[in-house]
């Protein structure tokens, strides 16, 4: 995390997204690249998600890991085909995961203000490539309000406070 470009803003948005998804009771999975060598995600991610569970991986693309793909397929069988994606690094793990999700029959949604790379040019290249691959791009606030639907949602006030 310390090496990420605009780390503080990225971290703020990613945590806002995770907290909002939790409020809206959207199931989440935390994946980590080679935890033994690179360490765990920042503690705030687990706190925001309300879990200590994570899925370790060695492949840059999460869907190349059988245990992760199996969990995703279980959710798809329940009618959950859309996968919201945030994290680091945008031009490697995040991008490859989005492409892999699309190839596996999912609808990836890339939250552009909740992704980061060490260099801005790498993040921008990832966004261009994602668009070329037909990946849907959105922002944290836009997505949370889209999932909330309207002000009649019982979570509307909490989501509104979260994004301010």
C-alpha positions as a Markdown table, in Angstrom:
| # | Residue | x | y | z |
|---|---|---|---|---|
| 1 | Unk | 0.0 | 0.0 | 0.0 |
| 2 | Unk | 2.7 | 2.6 | 0.8 |
| 3 | Unk | 3.9 | 2.5 | -2.9 |
| 4 | Unk | 0.5 | 3.1 | -4.4 |
| 5 | Unk | -0.1 | 6.4 | -6.3 |
| 6 | Unk | -2.6 | 8.6 | -4.5 |
| 7 | Unk | -2.8 | 5.9 | -1.8 |
| 8 | Unk | -4.8 | 7.9 | 0.7 |
| 9 | Unk | -7.6 | 8.7 | -1.7 |
| 10 | Unk | -7.7 | 5.2 | -3.1 |
| 11 | Unk | -7.8 | 3.7 | 0.4 |
| 12 | Unk | -10.6 | 6.1 | 1.5 |
| 13 | Unk | -12.7 | 5.2 | -1.6 |
| 14 | Unk | -12.0 | 1.4 | -1.3 |
| 15 | Unk | -13.0 | 1.4 | 2.3 |
| 16 | Unk | -16.1 | 3.4 | 1.6 |
| 17 | Unk | -17.1 | 0.9 | -1.1 |
| 18 | Unk | -16.5 | -2.1 | 1.2 |
| 19 | Unk | -18.5 | -0.5 | 4.0 |
| 20 | Unk | -21.3 | 0.4 | 1.7 |
| 21 | Unk | -21.5 | -3.0 | 0.2 |
| 22 | Unk | -21.6 | -4.5 | 3.7 |
| 23 | Unk | -24.4 | -2.2 | 4.7 |
| 24 | Unk | -26.3 | -3.3 | 1.6 |
| 25 | Unk | -25.5 | -6.9 | 2.4 |
| 26 | Unk | -23.7 | -7.6 | -0.8 |
| 27 | Unk | -21.5 | -10.7 | -0.4 |
| 28 | Unk | -17.8 | -10.1 | -0.6 |
| 29 | Unk | -14.5 | -12.0 | -1.2 |
| 30 | Unk | -11.1 | -10.7 | -0.2 |
| 31 | Unk | -8.4 | -12.1 | -2.4 |
| 32 | Unk | -4.7 | -11.6 | -1.7 |
| 33 | Unk | -1.7 | -12.2 | -3.8 |
| 34 | Unk | 0.8 | -14.6 | -2.2 |
| 35 | Unk | 0.0 | -13.7 | 1.4 |
| 36 | Unk | 2.9 | -15.6 | 2.8 |
| 37 | Unk | 5.4 | -13.5 | 0.9 |
| 38 | Unk | 3.5 | -10.2 | 0.5 |
| 39 | Unk | 1.5 | -10.1 | 3.7 |
| 40 | Unk | -2.2 | -9.5 | 4.4 |
| 41 | Unk | -4.4 | -6.6 | 3.1 |
| 42 | Unk | -4.4 | -3.6 | 5.4 |
| 43 | Unk | -6.4 | -4.3 | 8.6 |
| 44 | Unk | -9.0 | -1.7 | 7.7 |
| 45 | Unk | -10.1 | -3.8 | 4.8 |
| 46 | Unk | -11.0 | -6.7 | 7.1 |
| 47 | Unk | -12.7 | -4.3 | 9.6 |
| 48 | Unk | -14.8 | -2.7 | 6.8 |
| 49 | Unk | -15.8 | -6.1 | 5.4 |
| 50 | Unk | -16.6 | -7.5 | 8.8 |
| 51 | Unk | -14.5 | -10.6 | 8.2 |
| 52 | Unk | -11.0 | -12.0 | 8.6 |
| 53 | Unk | -11.5 | -14.5 | 5.8 |
| 54 | Unk | -9.5 | -14.2 | 2.6 |
| 55 | Unk | -8.7 | -16.3 | -0.5 |
| 56 | Unk | -5.0 | -16.6 | -1.1 |
| 57 | Unk | -3.8 | -16.7 | -4.7 |
| 58 | Unk | -0.7 | -16.9 | -6.8 |
| 59 | Unk | -2.2 | -16.2 | -10.2 |
| 60 | Unk | -2.6 | -12.5 | -11.0 |
| 61 | Unk | -6.1 | -13.3 | -12.4 |
| 62 | Unk | -8.3 | -14.5 | -9.5 |
| 63 | Unk | -10.4 | -16.8 | -11.8 |
| 64 | Unk | -7.3 | -18.9 | -12.5 |
| 65 | Unk | -7.3 | -20.1 | -8.9 |
| 66 | Unk | -9.7 | -23.1 | -8.7 |
| 67 | Unk | -10.8 | -22.4 | -5.1 |
| 68 | Unk | -11.7 | -18.8 | -6.0 |
| 69 | Unk | -13.5 | -19.7 | -9.3 |
| 70 | Unk | -15.5 | -22.4 | -7.4 |
| 71 | Unk | -16.7 | -19.9 | -4.9 |
| 72 | Unk | -17.7 | -17.5 | -7.7 |
| 73 | Unk | -19.4 | -20.2 | -9.6 |
| 74 | Unk | -21.5 | -21.1 | -6.5 |
| 75 | Unk | -22.6 | -17.5 | -6.3 |
| 76 | Unk | -23.4 | -17.5 | -10.0 |
| 77 | Unk | -25.6 | -20.5 | -9.5 |
| 78 | Unk | -27.5 | -18.4 | -6.9 |
| 79 | Unk | -28.1 | -15.8 | -9.6 |
| 80 | Unk | -25.2 | -13.5 | -8.7 |
| 81 | Unk | -23.4 | -12.9 | -12.0 |
| 82 | Unk | -22.2 | -9.4 | -11.4 |
| 83 | Unk | -18.8 | -9.1 | -9.7 |
| 84 | Unk | -17.8 | -5.7 | -8.3 |
| 85 | Unk | -14.0 | -5.3 | -8.4 |
| 86 | Unk | -11.6 | -3.0 | -6.5 |
| 87 | Unk | -8.0 | -3.3 | -5.3 |
| 88 | Unk | -4.4 | -3.1 | -6.5 |
| 89 | Unk | -2.6 | -3.2 | -8.8 |
| 90 | Unk | -5.0 | -1.9 | -11.4 |
| 91 | Unk | -2.9 | -2.9 | -14.4 |
| 92 | Unk | -2.0 | -6.4 | -13.2 |
| 93 | Unk | -4.3 | -8.3 | -10.8 |
| 94 | Unk | -7.3 | -6.1 | -11.1 |
| 95 | Unk | -7.3 | -5.9 | -14.9 |
| 96 | Unk | -6.5 | -9.6 | -15.4 |
| 97 | Unk | -9.2 | -10.5 | -12.9 |
| 98 | Unk | -11.8 | -8.4 | -14.7 |
| 99 | Unk | -10.8 | -10.0 | -18.0 |
| 100 | Unk | -10.9 | -13.5 | -16.5 |
| 101 | Unk | -14.3 | -12.8 | -14.9 |
| 102 | Unk | -15.7 | -11.8 | -18.3 |
| 103 | Unk | -14.3 | -14.9 | -20.0 |
| 104 | Unk | -15.8 | -17.1 | -17.3 |
| 105 | Unk | -19.3 | -15.6 | -17.9 |
| 106 | Unk | -19.5 | -13.0 | -15.2 |
| 107 | Unk | -20.3 | -9.3 | -15.5 |
| 108 | Unk | -17.4 | -7.5 | -13.9 |
| 109 | Unk | -17.9 | -3.9 | -12.7 |
| 110 | Unk | -14.6 | -2.0 | -12.1 |
| 111 | Unk | -14.9 | 0.7 | -9.5 |
| 112 | Unk | -12.3 | 3.2 | -10.9 |
| 113 | Unk | -11.8 | 5.3 | -7.8 |
| 114 | Unk | -11.3 | 2.2 | -5.7 |
| 115 | Unk | -8.3 | 0.8 | -7.7 |
| 116 | Unk | -4.7 | 1.9 | -7.6 |
| 117 | Unk | -1.3 | 1.3 | -9.2 |
| 118 | Unk | 2.1 | 2.5 | -8.3 |
| 119 | Unk | 2.1 | 4.8 | -11.4 |
| 120 | Unk | -0.8 | 6.8 | -12.7 |
| 121 | Unk | 0.1 | 5.8 | -16.2 |
| 122 | Unk | -0.4 | 2.1 | -15.4 |
| 123 | Unk | -3.8 | 2.8 | -13.8 |
| 124 | Unk | -4.9 | 4.8 | -16.9 |
| 125 | Unk | -3.6 | 2.0 | -19.2 |
| 126 | Unk | -5.6 | -0.5 | -17.2 |
| 127 | Unk | -8.8 | 1.6 | -17.6 |
| 128 | Unk | -8.3 | 1.9 | -21.3 |
| 129 | Unk | -7.8 | -1.8 | -21.6 |
| 130 | Unk | -10.8 | -2.6 | -19.4 |
| 131 | Unk | -13.0 | -0.5 | -21.7 |
| 132 | Unk | -11.6 | -2.2 | -24.8 |
| 133 | Unk | -12.5 | -5.5 | -23.1 |
| 134 | Unk | -16.1 | -4.4 | -22.5 |
| 135 | Unk | -15.7 | -4.1 | -18.7 |
| 136 | Unk | -18.2 | -1.8 | -17.1 |
| 137 | Unk | -16.6 | 1.2 | -15.3 |
| 138 | Unk | -18.2 | 3.1 | -12.4 |
| 139 | Unk | -17.3 | 5.0 | -9.2 |
| 140 | Unk | -17.9 | 4.2 | -5.6 |
| 141 | Unk | -20.6 | 6.8 | -5.0 |
| 142 | Unk | -22.4 | 6.0 | -8.3 |
| 143 | Unk | -22.4 | 2.3 | -7.6 |
| 144 | Unk | -23.6 | 2.6 | -4.0 |
| 145 | Unk | -26.5 | 4.8 | -5.0 |
| 146 | Unk | -27.4 | 2.5 | -7.9 |
| 147 | Unk | -27.5 | -0.4 | -5.5 |
| 148 | Unk | -29.6 | 1.6 | -3.0 |
| 149 | Unk | -32.1 | 2.4 | -5.9 |
| 150 | Unk | -34.0 | 5.3 | -4.2 |
| 151 | Unk | -34.5 | 7.2 | -0.9 |
| 152 | Unk | -37.1 | 4.7 | 0.2 |
| 153 | Unk | -34.3 | 2.1 | 0.8 |
| 154 | Unk | -33.9 | 1.5 | 4.6 |
| 155 | Unk | -30.2 | 1.9 | 4.1 |
| 156 | Unk | -30.4 | 5.2 | 2.2 |
| 157 | Unk | -29.5 | 7.5 | 5.1 |
| 158 | Unk | -26.5 | 5.3 | 6.1 |
| 159 | Unk | -25.2 | 5.2 | 2.5 |
| 160 | Unk | -25.7 | 9.0 | 2.2 |
| 161 | Unk | -23.7 | 9.6 | 5.4 |
| 162 | Unk | -21.0 | 7.2 | 4.2 |
| 163 | Unk | -20.4 | 9.0 | 0.9 |
| 164 | Unk | -20.2 | 12.5 | 2.4 |
